[in-house]
CSV table of C-alpha atoms and ligand atoms in Angstrom, one decimal:
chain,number,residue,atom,x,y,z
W,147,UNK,CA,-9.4,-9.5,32.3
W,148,UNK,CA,-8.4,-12.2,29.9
W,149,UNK,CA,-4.5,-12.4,29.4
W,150,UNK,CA,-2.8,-12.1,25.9
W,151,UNK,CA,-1.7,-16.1,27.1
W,152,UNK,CA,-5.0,-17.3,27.3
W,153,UNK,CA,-6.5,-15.4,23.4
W,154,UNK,CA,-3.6,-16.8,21.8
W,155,UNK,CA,-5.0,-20.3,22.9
W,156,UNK,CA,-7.9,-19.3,20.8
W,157,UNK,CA,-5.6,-18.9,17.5
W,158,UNK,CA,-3.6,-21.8,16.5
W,159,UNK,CA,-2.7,-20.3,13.9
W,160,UNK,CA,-0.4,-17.5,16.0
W,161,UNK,CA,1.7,-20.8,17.4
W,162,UNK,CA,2.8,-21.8,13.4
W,163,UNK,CA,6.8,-21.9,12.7
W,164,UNK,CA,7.0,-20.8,9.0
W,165,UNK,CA,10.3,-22.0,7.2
W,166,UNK,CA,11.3,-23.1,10.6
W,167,UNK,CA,10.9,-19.9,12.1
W,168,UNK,CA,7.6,-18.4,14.6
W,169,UNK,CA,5.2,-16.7,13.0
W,170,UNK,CA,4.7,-12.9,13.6
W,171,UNK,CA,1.5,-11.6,12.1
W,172,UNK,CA,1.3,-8.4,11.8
W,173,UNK,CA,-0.6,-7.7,9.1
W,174,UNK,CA,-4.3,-7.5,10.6
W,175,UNK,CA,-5.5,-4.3,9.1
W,176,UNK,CA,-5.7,-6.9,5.8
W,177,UNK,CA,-7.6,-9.7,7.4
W,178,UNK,CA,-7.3,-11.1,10.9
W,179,UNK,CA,-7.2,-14.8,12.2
W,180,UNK,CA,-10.3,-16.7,13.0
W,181,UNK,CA,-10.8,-17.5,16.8
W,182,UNK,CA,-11.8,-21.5,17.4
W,183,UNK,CA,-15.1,-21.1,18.2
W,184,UNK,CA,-15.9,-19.3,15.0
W,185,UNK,CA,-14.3,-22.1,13.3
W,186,UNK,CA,-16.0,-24.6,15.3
W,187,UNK,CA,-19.4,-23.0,14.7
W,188,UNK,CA,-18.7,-22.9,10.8
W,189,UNK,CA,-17.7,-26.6,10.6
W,190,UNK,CA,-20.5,-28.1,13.0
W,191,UNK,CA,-23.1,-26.4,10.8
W,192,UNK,CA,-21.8,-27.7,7.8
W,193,UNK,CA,-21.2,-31.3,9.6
W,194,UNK,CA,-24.8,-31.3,11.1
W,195,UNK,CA,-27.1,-29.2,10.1
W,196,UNK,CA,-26.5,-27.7,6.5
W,197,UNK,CA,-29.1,-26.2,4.6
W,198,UNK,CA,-30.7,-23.2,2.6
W,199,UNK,CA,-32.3,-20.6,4.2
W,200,UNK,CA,-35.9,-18.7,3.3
W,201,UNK,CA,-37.3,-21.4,0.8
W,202,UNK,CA,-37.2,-24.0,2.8
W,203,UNK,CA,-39.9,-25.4,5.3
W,204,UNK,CA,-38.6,-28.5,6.4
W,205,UNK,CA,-36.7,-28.7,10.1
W,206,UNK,CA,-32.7,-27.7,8.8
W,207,UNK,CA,-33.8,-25.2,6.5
W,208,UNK,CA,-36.3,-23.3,9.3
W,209,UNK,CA,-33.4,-23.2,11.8
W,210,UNK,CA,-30.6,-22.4,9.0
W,211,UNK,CA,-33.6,-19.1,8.4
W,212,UNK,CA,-33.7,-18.5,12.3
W,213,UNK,CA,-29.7,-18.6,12.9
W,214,UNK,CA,-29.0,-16.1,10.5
W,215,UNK,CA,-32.2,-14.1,12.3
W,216,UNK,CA,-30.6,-14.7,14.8
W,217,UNK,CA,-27.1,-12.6,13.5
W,218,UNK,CA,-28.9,-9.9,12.5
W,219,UNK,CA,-30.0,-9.3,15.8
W,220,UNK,CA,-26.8,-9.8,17.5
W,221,UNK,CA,-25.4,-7.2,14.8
W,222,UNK,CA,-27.9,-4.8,15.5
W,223,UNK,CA,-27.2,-5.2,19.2
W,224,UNK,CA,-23.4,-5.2,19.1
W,225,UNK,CA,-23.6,-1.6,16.6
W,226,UNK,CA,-26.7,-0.3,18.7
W,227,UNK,CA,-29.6,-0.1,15.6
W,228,UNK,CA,-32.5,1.0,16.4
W,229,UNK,CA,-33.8,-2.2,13.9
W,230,UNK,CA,-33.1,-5.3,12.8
W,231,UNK,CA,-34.4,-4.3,9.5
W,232,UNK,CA,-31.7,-1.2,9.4
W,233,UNK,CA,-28.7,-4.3,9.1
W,234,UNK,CA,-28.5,-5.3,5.5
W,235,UNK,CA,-26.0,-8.6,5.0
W,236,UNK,CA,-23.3,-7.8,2.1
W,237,UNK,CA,-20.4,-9.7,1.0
W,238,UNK,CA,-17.9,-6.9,2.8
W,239,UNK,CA,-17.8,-3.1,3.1
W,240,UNK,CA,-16.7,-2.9,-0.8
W,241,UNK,CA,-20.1,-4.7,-1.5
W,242,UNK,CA,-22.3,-2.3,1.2
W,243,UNK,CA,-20.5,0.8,0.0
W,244,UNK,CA,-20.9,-0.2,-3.6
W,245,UNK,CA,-24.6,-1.2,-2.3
W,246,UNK,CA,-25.3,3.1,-1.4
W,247,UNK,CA,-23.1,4.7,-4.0
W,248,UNK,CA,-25.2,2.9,-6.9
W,249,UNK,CA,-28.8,3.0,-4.8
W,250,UNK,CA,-28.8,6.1,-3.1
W,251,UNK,CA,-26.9,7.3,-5.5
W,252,UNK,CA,-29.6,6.3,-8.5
W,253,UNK,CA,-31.3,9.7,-6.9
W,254,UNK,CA,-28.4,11.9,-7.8
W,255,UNK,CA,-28.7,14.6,-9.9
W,256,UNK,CA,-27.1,17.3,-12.2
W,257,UNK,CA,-25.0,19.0,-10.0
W,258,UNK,CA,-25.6,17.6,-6.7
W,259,UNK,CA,-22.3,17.1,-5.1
W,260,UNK,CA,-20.5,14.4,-3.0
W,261,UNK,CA,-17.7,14.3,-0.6
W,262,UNK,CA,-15.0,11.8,0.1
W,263,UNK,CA,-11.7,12.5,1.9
W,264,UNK,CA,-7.7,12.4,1.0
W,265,UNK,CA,-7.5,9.0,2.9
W,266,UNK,CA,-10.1,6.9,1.4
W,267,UNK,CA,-9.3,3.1,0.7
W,268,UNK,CA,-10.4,2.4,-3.2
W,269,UNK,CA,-12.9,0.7,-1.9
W,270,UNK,CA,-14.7,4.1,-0.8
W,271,UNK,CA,-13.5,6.4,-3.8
W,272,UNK,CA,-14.0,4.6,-6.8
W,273,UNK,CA,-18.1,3.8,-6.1
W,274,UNK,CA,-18.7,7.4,-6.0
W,275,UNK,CA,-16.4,8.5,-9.1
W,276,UNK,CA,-18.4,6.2,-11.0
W,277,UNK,CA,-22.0,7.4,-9.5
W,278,UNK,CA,-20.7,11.0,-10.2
W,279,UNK,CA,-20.2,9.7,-14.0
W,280,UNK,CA,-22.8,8.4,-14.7
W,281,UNK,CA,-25.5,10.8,-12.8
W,282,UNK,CA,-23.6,14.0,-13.8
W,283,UNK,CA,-22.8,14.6,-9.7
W,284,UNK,CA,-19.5,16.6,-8.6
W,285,UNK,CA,-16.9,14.6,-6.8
W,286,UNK,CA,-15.3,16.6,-4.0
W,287,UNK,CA,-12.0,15.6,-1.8
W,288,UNK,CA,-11.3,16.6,2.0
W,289,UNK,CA,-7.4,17.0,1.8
W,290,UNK,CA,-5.5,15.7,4.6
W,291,UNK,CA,-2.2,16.9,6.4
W,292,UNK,CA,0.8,15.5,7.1
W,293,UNK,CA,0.4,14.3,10.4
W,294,UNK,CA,-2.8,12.7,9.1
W,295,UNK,CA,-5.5,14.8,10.0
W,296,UNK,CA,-8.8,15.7,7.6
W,297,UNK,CA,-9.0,19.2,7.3
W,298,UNK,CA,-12.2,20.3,8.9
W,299,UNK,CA,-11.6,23.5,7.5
W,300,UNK,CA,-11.4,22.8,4.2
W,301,UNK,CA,-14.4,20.6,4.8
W,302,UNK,CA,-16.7,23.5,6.5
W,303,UNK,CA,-16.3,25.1,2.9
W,304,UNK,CA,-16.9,22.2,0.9
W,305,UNK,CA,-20.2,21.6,2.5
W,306,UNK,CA,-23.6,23.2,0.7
W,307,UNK,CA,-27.0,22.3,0.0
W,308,UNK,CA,-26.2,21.1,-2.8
W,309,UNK,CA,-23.7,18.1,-0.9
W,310,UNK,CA,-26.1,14.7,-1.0
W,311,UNK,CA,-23.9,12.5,0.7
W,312,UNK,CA,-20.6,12.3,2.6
W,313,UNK,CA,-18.5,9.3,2.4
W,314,UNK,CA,-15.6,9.2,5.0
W,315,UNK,CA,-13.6,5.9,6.5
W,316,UNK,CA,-13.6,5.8,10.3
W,317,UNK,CA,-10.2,5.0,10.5
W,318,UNK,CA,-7.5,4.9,7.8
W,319,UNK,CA,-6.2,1.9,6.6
W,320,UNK,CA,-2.8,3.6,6.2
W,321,UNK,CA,-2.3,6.1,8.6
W,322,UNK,CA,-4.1,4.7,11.7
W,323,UNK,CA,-6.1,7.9,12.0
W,324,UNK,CA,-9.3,8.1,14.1
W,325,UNK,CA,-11.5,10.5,12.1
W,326,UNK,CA,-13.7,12.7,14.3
W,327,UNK,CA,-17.2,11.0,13.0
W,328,UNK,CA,-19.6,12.4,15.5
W,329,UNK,CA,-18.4,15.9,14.3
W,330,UNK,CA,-18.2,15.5,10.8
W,331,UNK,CA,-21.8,13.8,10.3
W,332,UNK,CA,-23.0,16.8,12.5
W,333,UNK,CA,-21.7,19.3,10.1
W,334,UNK,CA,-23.1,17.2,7.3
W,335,UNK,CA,-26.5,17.1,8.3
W,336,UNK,CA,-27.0,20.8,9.1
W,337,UNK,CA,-26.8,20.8,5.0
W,338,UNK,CA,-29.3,17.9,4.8
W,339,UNK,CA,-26.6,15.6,3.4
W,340,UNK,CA,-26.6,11.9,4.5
W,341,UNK,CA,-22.9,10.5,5.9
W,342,UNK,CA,-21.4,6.5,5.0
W,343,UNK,CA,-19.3,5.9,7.3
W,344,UNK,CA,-16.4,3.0,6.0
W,345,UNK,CA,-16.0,1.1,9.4
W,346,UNK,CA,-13.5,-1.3,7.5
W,347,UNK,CA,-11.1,-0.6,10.2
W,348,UNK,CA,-12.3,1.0,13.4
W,349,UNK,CA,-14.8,-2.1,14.2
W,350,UNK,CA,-11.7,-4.6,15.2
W,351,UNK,CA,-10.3,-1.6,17.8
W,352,UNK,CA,-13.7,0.5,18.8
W,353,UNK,CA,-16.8,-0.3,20.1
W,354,UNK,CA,-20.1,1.3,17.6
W,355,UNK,CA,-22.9,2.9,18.4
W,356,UNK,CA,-24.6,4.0,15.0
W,357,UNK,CA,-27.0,6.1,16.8
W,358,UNK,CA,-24.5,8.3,19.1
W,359,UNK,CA,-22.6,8.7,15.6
W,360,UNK,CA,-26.0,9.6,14.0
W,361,UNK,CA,-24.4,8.1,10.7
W,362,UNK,CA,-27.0,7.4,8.1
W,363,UNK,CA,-24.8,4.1,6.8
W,364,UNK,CA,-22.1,2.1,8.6
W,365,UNK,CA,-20.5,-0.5,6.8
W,366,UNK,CA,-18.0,-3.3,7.6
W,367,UNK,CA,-16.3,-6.9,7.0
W,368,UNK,CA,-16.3,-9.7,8.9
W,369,UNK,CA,-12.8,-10.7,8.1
W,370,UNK,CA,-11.4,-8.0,9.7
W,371,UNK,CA,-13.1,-8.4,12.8
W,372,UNK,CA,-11.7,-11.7,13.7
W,373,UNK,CA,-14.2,-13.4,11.4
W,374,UNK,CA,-15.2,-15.1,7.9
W,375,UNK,CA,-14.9,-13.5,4.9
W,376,UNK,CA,-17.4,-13.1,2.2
W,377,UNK,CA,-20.0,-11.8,4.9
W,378,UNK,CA,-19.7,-7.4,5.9
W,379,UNK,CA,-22.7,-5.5,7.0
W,380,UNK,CA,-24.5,-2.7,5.6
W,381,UNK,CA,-26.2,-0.6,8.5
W,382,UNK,CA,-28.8,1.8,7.3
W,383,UNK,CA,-31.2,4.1,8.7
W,384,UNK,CA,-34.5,2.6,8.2
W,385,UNK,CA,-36.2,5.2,6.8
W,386,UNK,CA,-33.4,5.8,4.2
W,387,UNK,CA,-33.0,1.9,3.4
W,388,UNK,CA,-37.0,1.9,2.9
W,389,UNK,CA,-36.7,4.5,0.2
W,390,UNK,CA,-33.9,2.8,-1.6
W,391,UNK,CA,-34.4,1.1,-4.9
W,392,UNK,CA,-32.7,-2.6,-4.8
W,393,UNK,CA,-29.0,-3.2,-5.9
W,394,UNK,CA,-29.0,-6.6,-7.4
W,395,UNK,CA,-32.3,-8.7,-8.1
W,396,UNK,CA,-32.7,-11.9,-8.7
W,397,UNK,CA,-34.1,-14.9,-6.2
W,398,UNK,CA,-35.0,-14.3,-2.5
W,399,UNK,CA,-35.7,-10.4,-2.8
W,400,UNK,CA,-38.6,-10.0,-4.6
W,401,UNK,CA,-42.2,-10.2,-3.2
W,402,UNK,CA,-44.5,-11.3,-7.0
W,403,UNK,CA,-42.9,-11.7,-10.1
W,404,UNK,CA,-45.1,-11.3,-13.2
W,405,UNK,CA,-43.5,-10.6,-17.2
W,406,UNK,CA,-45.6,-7.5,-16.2
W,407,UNK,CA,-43.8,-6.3,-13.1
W,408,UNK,CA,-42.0,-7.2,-10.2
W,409,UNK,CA,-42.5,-6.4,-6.4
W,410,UNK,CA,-39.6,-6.6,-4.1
W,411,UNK,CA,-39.6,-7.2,-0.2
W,412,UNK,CA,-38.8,-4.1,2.1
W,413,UNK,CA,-35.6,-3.9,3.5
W,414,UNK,CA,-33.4,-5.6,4.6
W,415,UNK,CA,-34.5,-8.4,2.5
W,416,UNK,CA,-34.9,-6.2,-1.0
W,417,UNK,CA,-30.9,-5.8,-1.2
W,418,UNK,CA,-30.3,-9.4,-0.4
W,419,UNK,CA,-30.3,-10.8,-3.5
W,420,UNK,CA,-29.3,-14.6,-3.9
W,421,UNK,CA,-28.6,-17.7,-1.8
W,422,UNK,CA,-27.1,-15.9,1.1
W,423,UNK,CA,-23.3,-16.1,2.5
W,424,UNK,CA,-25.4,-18.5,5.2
W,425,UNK,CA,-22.2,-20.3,6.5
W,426,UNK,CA,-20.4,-17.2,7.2
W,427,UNK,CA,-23.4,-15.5,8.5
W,428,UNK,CA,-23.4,-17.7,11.2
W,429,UNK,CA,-20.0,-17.8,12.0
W,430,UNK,CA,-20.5,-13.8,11.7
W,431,UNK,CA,-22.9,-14.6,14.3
W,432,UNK,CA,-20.1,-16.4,16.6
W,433,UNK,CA,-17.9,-13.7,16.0
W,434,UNK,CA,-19.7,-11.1,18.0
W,435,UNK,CA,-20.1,-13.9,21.1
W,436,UNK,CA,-16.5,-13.6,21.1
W,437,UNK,CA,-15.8,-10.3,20.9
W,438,UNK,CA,-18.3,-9.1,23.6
W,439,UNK,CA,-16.8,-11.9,25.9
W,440,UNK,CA,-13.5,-10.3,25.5
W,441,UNK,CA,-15.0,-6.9,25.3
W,442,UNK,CA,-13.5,-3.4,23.5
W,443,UNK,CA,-12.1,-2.5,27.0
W,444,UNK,CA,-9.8,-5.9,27.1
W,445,UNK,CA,-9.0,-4.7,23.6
W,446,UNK,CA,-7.8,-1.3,24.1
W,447,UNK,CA,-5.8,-2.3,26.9
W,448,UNK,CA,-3.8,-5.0,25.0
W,449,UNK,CA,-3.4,-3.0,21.9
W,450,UNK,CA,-2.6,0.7,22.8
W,451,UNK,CA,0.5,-0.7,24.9
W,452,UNK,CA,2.3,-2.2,22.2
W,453,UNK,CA,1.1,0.5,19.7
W,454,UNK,CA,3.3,2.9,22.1
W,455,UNK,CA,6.0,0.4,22.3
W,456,UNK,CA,6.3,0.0,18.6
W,457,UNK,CA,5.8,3.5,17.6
W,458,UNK,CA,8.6,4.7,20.2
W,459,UNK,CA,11.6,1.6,19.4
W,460,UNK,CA,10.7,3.0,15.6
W,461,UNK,CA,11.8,6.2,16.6
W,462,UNK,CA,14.6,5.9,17.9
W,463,UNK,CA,15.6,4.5,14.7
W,464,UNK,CA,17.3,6.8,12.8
W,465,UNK,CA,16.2,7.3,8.6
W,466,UNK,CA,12.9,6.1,9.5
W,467,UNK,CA,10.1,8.0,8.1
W,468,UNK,CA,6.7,7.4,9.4
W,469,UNK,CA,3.2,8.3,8.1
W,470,UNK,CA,0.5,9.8,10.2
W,471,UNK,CA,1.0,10.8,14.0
W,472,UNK,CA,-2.6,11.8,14.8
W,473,UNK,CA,-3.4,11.5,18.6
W,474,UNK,CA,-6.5,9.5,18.1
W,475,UNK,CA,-5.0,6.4,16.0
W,476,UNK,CA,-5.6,2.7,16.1
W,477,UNK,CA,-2.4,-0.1,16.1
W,478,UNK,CA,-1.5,1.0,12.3
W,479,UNK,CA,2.3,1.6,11.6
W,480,UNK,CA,2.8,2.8,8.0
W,481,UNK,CA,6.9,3.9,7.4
W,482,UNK,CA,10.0,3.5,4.8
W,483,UNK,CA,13.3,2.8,5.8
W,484,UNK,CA,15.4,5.7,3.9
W,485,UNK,CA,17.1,4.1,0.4
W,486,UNK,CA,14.8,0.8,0.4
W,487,UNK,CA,11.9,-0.1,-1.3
W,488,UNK,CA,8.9,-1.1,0.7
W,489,UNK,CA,9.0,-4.5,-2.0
W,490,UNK,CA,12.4,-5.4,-0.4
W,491,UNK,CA,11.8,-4.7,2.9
W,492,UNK,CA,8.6,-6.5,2.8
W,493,UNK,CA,10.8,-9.5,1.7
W,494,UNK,CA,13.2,-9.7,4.5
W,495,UNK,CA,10.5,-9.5,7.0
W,496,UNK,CA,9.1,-12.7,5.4
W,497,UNK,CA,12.5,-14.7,5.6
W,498,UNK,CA,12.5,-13.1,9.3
W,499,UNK,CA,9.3,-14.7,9.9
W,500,UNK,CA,7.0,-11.3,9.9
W,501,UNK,CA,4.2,-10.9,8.4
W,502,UNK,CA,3.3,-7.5,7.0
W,503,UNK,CA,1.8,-5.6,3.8
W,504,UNK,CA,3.7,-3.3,1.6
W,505,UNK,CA,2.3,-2.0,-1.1
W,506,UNK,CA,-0.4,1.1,-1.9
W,507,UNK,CA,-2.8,-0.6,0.6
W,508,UNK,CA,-5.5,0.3,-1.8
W,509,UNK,CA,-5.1,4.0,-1.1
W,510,UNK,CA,-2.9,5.7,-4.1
W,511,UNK,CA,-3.9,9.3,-3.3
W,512,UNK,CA,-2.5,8.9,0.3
W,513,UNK,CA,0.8,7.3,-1.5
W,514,UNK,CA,0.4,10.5,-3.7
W,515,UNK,CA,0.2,12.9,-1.1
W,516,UNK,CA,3.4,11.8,0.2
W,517,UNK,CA,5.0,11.8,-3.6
W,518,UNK,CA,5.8,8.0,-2.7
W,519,UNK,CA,5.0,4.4,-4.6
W,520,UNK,CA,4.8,2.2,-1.3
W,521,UNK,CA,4.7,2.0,2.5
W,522,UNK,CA,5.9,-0.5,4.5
W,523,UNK,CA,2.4,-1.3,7.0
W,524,UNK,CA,2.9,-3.3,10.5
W,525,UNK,CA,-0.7,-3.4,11.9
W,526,UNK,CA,-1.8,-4.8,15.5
W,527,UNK,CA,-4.2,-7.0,16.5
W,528,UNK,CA,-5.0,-7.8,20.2
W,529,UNK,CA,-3.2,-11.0,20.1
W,530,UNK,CA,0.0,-9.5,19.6
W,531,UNK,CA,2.6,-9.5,21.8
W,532,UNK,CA,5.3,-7.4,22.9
W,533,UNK,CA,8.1,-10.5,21.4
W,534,UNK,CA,6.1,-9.8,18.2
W,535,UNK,CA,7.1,-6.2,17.9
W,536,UNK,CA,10.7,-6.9,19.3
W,537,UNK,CA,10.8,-9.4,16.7
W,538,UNK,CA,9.3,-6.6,14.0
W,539,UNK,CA,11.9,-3.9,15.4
W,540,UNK,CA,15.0,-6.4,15.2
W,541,UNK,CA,13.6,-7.1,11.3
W,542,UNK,CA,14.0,-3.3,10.9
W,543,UNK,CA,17.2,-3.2,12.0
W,544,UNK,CA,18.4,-5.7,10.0
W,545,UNK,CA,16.8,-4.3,6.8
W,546,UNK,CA,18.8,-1.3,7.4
W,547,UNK,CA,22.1,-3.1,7.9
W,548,UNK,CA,21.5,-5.2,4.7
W,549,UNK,CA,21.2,-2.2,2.9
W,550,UNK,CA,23.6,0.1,4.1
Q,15,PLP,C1,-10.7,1.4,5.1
Q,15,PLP,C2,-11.1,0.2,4.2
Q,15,PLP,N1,-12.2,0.3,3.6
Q,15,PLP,C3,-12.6,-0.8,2.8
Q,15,PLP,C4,-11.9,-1.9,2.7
Q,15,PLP,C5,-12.4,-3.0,1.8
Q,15,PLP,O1,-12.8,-4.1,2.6
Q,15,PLP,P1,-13.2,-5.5,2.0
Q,15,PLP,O2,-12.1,-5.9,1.0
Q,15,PLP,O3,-13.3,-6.4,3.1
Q,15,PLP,O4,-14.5,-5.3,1.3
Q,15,PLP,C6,-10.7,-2.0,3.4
Q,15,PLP,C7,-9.9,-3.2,3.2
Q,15,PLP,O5,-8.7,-3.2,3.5
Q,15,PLP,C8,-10.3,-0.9,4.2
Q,15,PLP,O6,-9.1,-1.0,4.8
């Protein structure tokens, strides 16, 4: 098994003093840092082979087409499509979820109802409340508790017949929680409703396998997964994506214009409208090469340890309050320290050269549910070490001493 040593060797940027101090990222359900060799693979193809994809038929331009071919196949692989055709490039998961709520959700109607949960990101509520709008759909909510768990309950008697589409996130951005997907899109589909899953977060901690989950969409960004941004994936079943009308149009998608009329291509090609992201396709591409060298088993092991450890030096600090405590979480800390606002804290942990969010993390009705503005969010990634967290802990500490 690789050592946490030998990945940091991979990421420079974890060896950066900041105002003279090391650098502590924590901050990774955000964005992550970019290993070498996807930054390696990026620059050489803009050093030596740069070109456009699909139009062209001279040499760069035909192996520009068959490297980002060559992505798609490595996503399908790495989330276990049945298709190449079911993996549908998108800027990120805001673009692929925006992608199904205005698509799919085009065959909407009077009535029909959809269902988010409590702990959605923005990125997975506001699509739908404007689909509902506009088709005349009713917009339901799966409350959660306060230990961070969806309430199946409540959900059992939100399902119907008349439920078209389920949108949940694997794993919350705020509260770590590891929703129970397989279940949930089981219960779904006994009502005939389709299930998006927002993989935003779980990709960078858990191995997917669309088909054991049976979800009908999957979507996720590469930045979060150790790789560029501007490139996420829409997975889809094939049958459903076939049936889909086009989100965008424009160059690249279509099959024969006319003033007439216009044919499109079939999917995946129909919702990939425009030059595409090509550069970060590819280094997409080098992404998964890492992350199956490393492999989610590597993964687990480094982060679960220093989950523990953070979570238990937190609570031994007294006028800490912590949100979420579900047994199935990934490395996602969100807390207050009793009398300070996240804004300050968040501050401090700067000068002590520790990087972290505060804020609403995109996810009000979560800060609602707990009748607060902000959280303070530490969030681990497998390079982080256990000096990291002692170095997060001590920041703590002295937050609560500056304020006391
Ligand atoms: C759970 C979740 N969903 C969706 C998003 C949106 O991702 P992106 O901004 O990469 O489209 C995020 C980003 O933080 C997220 O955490």
């Amino acid at each position: 098994m690789l050592t946490v040593d030998e990945i940091r060797k991979d990421f420079p940027i974890l060896s950066r003093k900041i105002n003279g101090k090391q650098y502590a990222y924590l901050d990774n359900t955000t964005t992550t840092h970019k290993p070498l060799s996807v930054i390696k693979t990026m620059t050489d193809f803009l050093k030596k082979e740069n070109s456009s994809v699909n139009r062209g038929v001279y040499y760069l331009s035909q192996k520009a087409t068959a490297r980002c071919e060559e992505t798609r196949e490595k996503v399908q692989r790495f989330i276990n499509a049945k298709r190449e055709e079911e993996v549908v490039f998108t800027k990120g998961t805001t673009e692929a979820i925006n992608l199904v709520a205005t698509s799919f959700g085009s065959t909407l109607k009077k009535g029909d109802e959809v269902i988010i949960t409590e702990m959605e990101h923005h990125a997975n509520i506001v699509p739908w409340q404007q689909v509902c709008l506009s088709q005349g759909a009713i917009f339901k909510v799966i409350p959660f508790s306060d230990s961070g768990m969806l309430d199946q309950e409540a959900f059992d008697r939100l399902l119907s017949h008349k439920t078209k589409i389920v949108a949940i996130t694997h794993c919350s951005n705020v509260l770590g929680t590891i929703n129970s997907i397989k279940k949930m899109v089981e219960k779904a589909h006994k009502y005939g409703a389709k299930v998006l899953i927002d993989g935003a977060q779980a990709i960078q901690h858990l191995p997917i396998d669309v088909q054991d989950l049976d979800c009908d969409f999957y979507c996720f960004s590469g930045h979060k997964l150790y790789g560029p941004t501007g490139i996420g994936i829409l997975y889809g079943k094939y049958e459903l994506l076939s049936m889909m009308p086009p989100y965008q149009t424009g160059g690249d998608m279509i099959d024969i214009v006319t003033f007439e009329k216009t044919t499109f291509k079939e999917t995946p090609y129909k919702f990939e409208a425009g030059t595409s992201a090509i550069v970060e396709i590819i280094g997409l591409g080098a992404t998964i090469d890492y992350l199956e060298n490393i492999g989610y088993e590597t993964i687990t092991l480094l982060e679960v340890p220093l989950l523990e450890y953070a979570m238990s030096e937190l609570k031994q600090i007294e006028g800490i309050s912590i949100y979420g405590s579900a047994a199935k979480r990934a490395g996602i800390i969100s807390f207050n320290i009793d009398g300070v606002h996240a804004h300050d804290a968040g501050t401090i942990f700067d000068d002590e050269g520790v990087a972290l969010r505060v804020g609403h993390h995109c996810a009000q009705p979560i800060m609602t549910h707990f009748g607060i503005p902000a959280t303070i969010r530490a969030s681990i990634g497998f390079y982080n070490t256990k000096e990291e967290i002692d170095k997060f802990i001590i920041g703590v500490k002295k937050i609560k001493e500056f304020f006391k």
